Coordinates of C-alpha atoms in Angstrom, one line a residue:
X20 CA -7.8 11.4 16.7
X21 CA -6.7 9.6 13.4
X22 CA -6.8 6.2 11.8
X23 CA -4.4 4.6 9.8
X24 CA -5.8 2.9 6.6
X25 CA -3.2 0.9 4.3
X26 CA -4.5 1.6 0.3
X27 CA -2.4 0.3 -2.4
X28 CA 0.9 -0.6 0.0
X29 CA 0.8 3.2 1.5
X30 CA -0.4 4.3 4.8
X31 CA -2.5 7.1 4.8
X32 CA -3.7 8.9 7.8
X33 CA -7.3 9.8 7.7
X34 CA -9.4 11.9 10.0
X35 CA -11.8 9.5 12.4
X36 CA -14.9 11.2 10.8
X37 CA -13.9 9.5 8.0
X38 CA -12.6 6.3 9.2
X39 CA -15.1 3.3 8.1
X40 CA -15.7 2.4 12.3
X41 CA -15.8 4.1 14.9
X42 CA -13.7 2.7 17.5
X43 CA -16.4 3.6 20.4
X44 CA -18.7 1.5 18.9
X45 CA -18.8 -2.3 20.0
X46 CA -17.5 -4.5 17.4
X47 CA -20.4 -7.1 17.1
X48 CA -20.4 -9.4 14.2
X49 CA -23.1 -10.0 11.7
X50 CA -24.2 -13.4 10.4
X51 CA -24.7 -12.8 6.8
X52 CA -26.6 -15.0 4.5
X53 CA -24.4 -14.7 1.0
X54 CA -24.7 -17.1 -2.0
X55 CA -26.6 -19.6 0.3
X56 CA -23.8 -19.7 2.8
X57 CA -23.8 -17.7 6.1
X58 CA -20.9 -15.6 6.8
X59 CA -19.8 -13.9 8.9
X60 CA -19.3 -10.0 8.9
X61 CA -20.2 -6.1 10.2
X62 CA -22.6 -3.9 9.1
X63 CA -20.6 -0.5 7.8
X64 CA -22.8 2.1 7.5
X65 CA -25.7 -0.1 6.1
X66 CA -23.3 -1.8 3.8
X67 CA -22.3 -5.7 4.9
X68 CA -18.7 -6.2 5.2
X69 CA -17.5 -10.2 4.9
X70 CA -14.8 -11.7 6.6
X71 CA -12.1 -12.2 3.4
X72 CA -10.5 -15.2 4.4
X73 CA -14.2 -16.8 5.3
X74 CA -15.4 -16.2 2.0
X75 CA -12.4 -17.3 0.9
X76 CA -12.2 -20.4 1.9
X77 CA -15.9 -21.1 1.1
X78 CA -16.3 -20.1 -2.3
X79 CA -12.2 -19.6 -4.2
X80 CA -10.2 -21.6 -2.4
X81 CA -10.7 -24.5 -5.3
X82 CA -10.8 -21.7 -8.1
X83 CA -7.5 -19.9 -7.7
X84 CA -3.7 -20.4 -6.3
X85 CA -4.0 -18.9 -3.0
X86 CA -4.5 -15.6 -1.4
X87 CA -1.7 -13.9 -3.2
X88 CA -3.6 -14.1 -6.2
X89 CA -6.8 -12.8 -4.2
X90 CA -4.6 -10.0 -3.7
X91 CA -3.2 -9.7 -7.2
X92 CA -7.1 -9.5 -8.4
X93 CA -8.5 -7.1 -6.3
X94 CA -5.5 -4.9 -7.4
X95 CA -6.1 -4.9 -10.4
X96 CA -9.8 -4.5 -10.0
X97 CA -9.2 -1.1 -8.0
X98 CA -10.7 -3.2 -4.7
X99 CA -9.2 -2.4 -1.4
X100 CA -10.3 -4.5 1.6
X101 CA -10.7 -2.9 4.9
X102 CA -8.0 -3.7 7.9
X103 CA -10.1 -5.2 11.0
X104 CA -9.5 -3.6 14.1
X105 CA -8.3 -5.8 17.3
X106 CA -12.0 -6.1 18.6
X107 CA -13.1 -7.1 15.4
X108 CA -10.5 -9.5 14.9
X109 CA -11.7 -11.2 18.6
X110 CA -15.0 -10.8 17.3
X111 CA -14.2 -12.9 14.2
X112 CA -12.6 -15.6 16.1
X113 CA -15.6 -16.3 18.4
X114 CA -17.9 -17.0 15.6
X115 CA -14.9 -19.0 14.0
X116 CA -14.8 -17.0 11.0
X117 CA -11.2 -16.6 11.0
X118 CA -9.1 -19.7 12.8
X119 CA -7.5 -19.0 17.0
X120 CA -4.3 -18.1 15.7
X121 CA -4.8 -15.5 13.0
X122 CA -4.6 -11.8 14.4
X123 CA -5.1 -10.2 11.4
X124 CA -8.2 -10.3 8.8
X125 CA -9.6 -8.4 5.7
X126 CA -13.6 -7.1 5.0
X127 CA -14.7 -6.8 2.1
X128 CA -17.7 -5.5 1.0
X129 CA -20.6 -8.2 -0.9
X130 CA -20.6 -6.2 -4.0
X131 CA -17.1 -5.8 -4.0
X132 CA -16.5 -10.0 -3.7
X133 CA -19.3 -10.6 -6.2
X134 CA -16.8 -8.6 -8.4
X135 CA -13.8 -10.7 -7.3
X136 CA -15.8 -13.8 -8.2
X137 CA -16.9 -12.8 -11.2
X138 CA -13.7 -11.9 -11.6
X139 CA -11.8 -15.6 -11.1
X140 CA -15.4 -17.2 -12.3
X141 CA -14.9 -15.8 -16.1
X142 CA -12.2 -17.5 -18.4
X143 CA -11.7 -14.1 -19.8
X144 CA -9.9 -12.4 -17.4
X145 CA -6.1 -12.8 -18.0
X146 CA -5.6 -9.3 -19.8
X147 CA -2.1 -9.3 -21.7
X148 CA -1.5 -13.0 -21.3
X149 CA -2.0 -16.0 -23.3
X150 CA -4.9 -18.3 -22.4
X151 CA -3.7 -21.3 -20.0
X152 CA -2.4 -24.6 -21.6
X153 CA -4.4 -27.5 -22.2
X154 CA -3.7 -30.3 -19.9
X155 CA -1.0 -32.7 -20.9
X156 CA -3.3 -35.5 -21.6
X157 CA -5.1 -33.4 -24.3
X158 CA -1.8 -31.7 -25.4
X159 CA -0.6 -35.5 -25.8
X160 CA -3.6 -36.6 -27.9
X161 CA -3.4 -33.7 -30.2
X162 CA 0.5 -34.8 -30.7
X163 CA -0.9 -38.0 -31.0
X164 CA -3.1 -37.5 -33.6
X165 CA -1.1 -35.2 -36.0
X166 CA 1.8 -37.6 -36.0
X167 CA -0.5 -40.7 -37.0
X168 CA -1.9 -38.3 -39.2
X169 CA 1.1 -37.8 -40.9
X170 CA 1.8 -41.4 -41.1
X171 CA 0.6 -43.0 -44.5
X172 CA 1.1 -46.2 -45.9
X173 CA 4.1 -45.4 -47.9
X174 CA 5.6 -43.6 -44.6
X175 CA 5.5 -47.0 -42.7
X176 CA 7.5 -48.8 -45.6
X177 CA 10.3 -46.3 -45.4
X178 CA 9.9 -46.5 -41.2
X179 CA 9.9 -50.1 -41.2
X180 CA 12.8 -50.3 -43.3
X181 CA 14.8 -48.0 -41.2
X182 CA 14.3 -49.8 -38.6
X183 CA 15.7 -53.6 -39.9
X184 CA 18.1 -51.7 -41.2
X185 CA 18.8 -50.3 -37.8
X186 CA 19.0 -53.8 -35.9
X187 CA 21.4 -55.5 -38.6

């Protein structure tokens, strides 16, 4: 018997000694105390697995764009979530982890998210690209304040005649 595993967009077929559950086993979810939230997960071999979209929604959601830039980071941090089974995606939904329409969900391991959240937590992590812009308010201030800089006494003659002269 084989398991599929998705890692890095390709499937790869993988012996079932070496598949991360083993599919006779019942899929009975774990409350997990993380970051003074519980959430809900599996234990893997001793290791707790957390429902992606759970922590998610309780600790990034307000932090980054969405979950394509979840994605995106734990890309580039080598990370690769494990696909949920059915009976662990049933198992998810009864301890509303995940909400009654989703069929699909994510784990991901607690030392693997305290990298992602480090990750979108640190300022410093937009390798290659220029820092984000201020916001327009301080952008506008700083415009602000080099043009009245740039305004002296003798500037405001010339400005004020060029502006009679304008309306004549």
């Amino acid at each position: 018997m084989c398991t599929v595993l998705t890692f890095s967009g390709q499937s790869s077929i993988i012996p079932q000694e070496f598949s991360p559950f083993d599919p006779n086993e019942p899929a009975i979810p774990k409350e997990i105390n993380y970051r003074g939230q519980t959430v809900v997960g599996f234990d893997l071999r001793g290791t707790d697995m957390l429902c992606l979209p759970q922590v998610y929604e309780l600790f990034l959601k307000n932090m980054v764009g969405g979950l394509h830039t979840v994605y995106t980071k734990l890309k580039r941090l080598d990370i690769t979530p494990i696909i949920c089974n059915v009976e662990q995606v049933r198992a998810l939904r009864s301890k509303n982890a995940i909400q009654p329409g989703v069929n699909r969900c994510k784990l991901i391991a607690a030392t693997d998210f305290d990298r992602l959240y480090d990750d979108c937590t640190n300022t410093c992590t937009r390798p290659g690209r220029p820092p984000k812009r201020a916001s327009a308010v301080e952008e506008w201030t700083v415009k602000r304040e080099k043009f009245e800089g740039s305004l002296s006494s003798d500037n405001w003659g010339f400005l004020l005649f060029s502006v009679g002269s304008m309306s004549s």
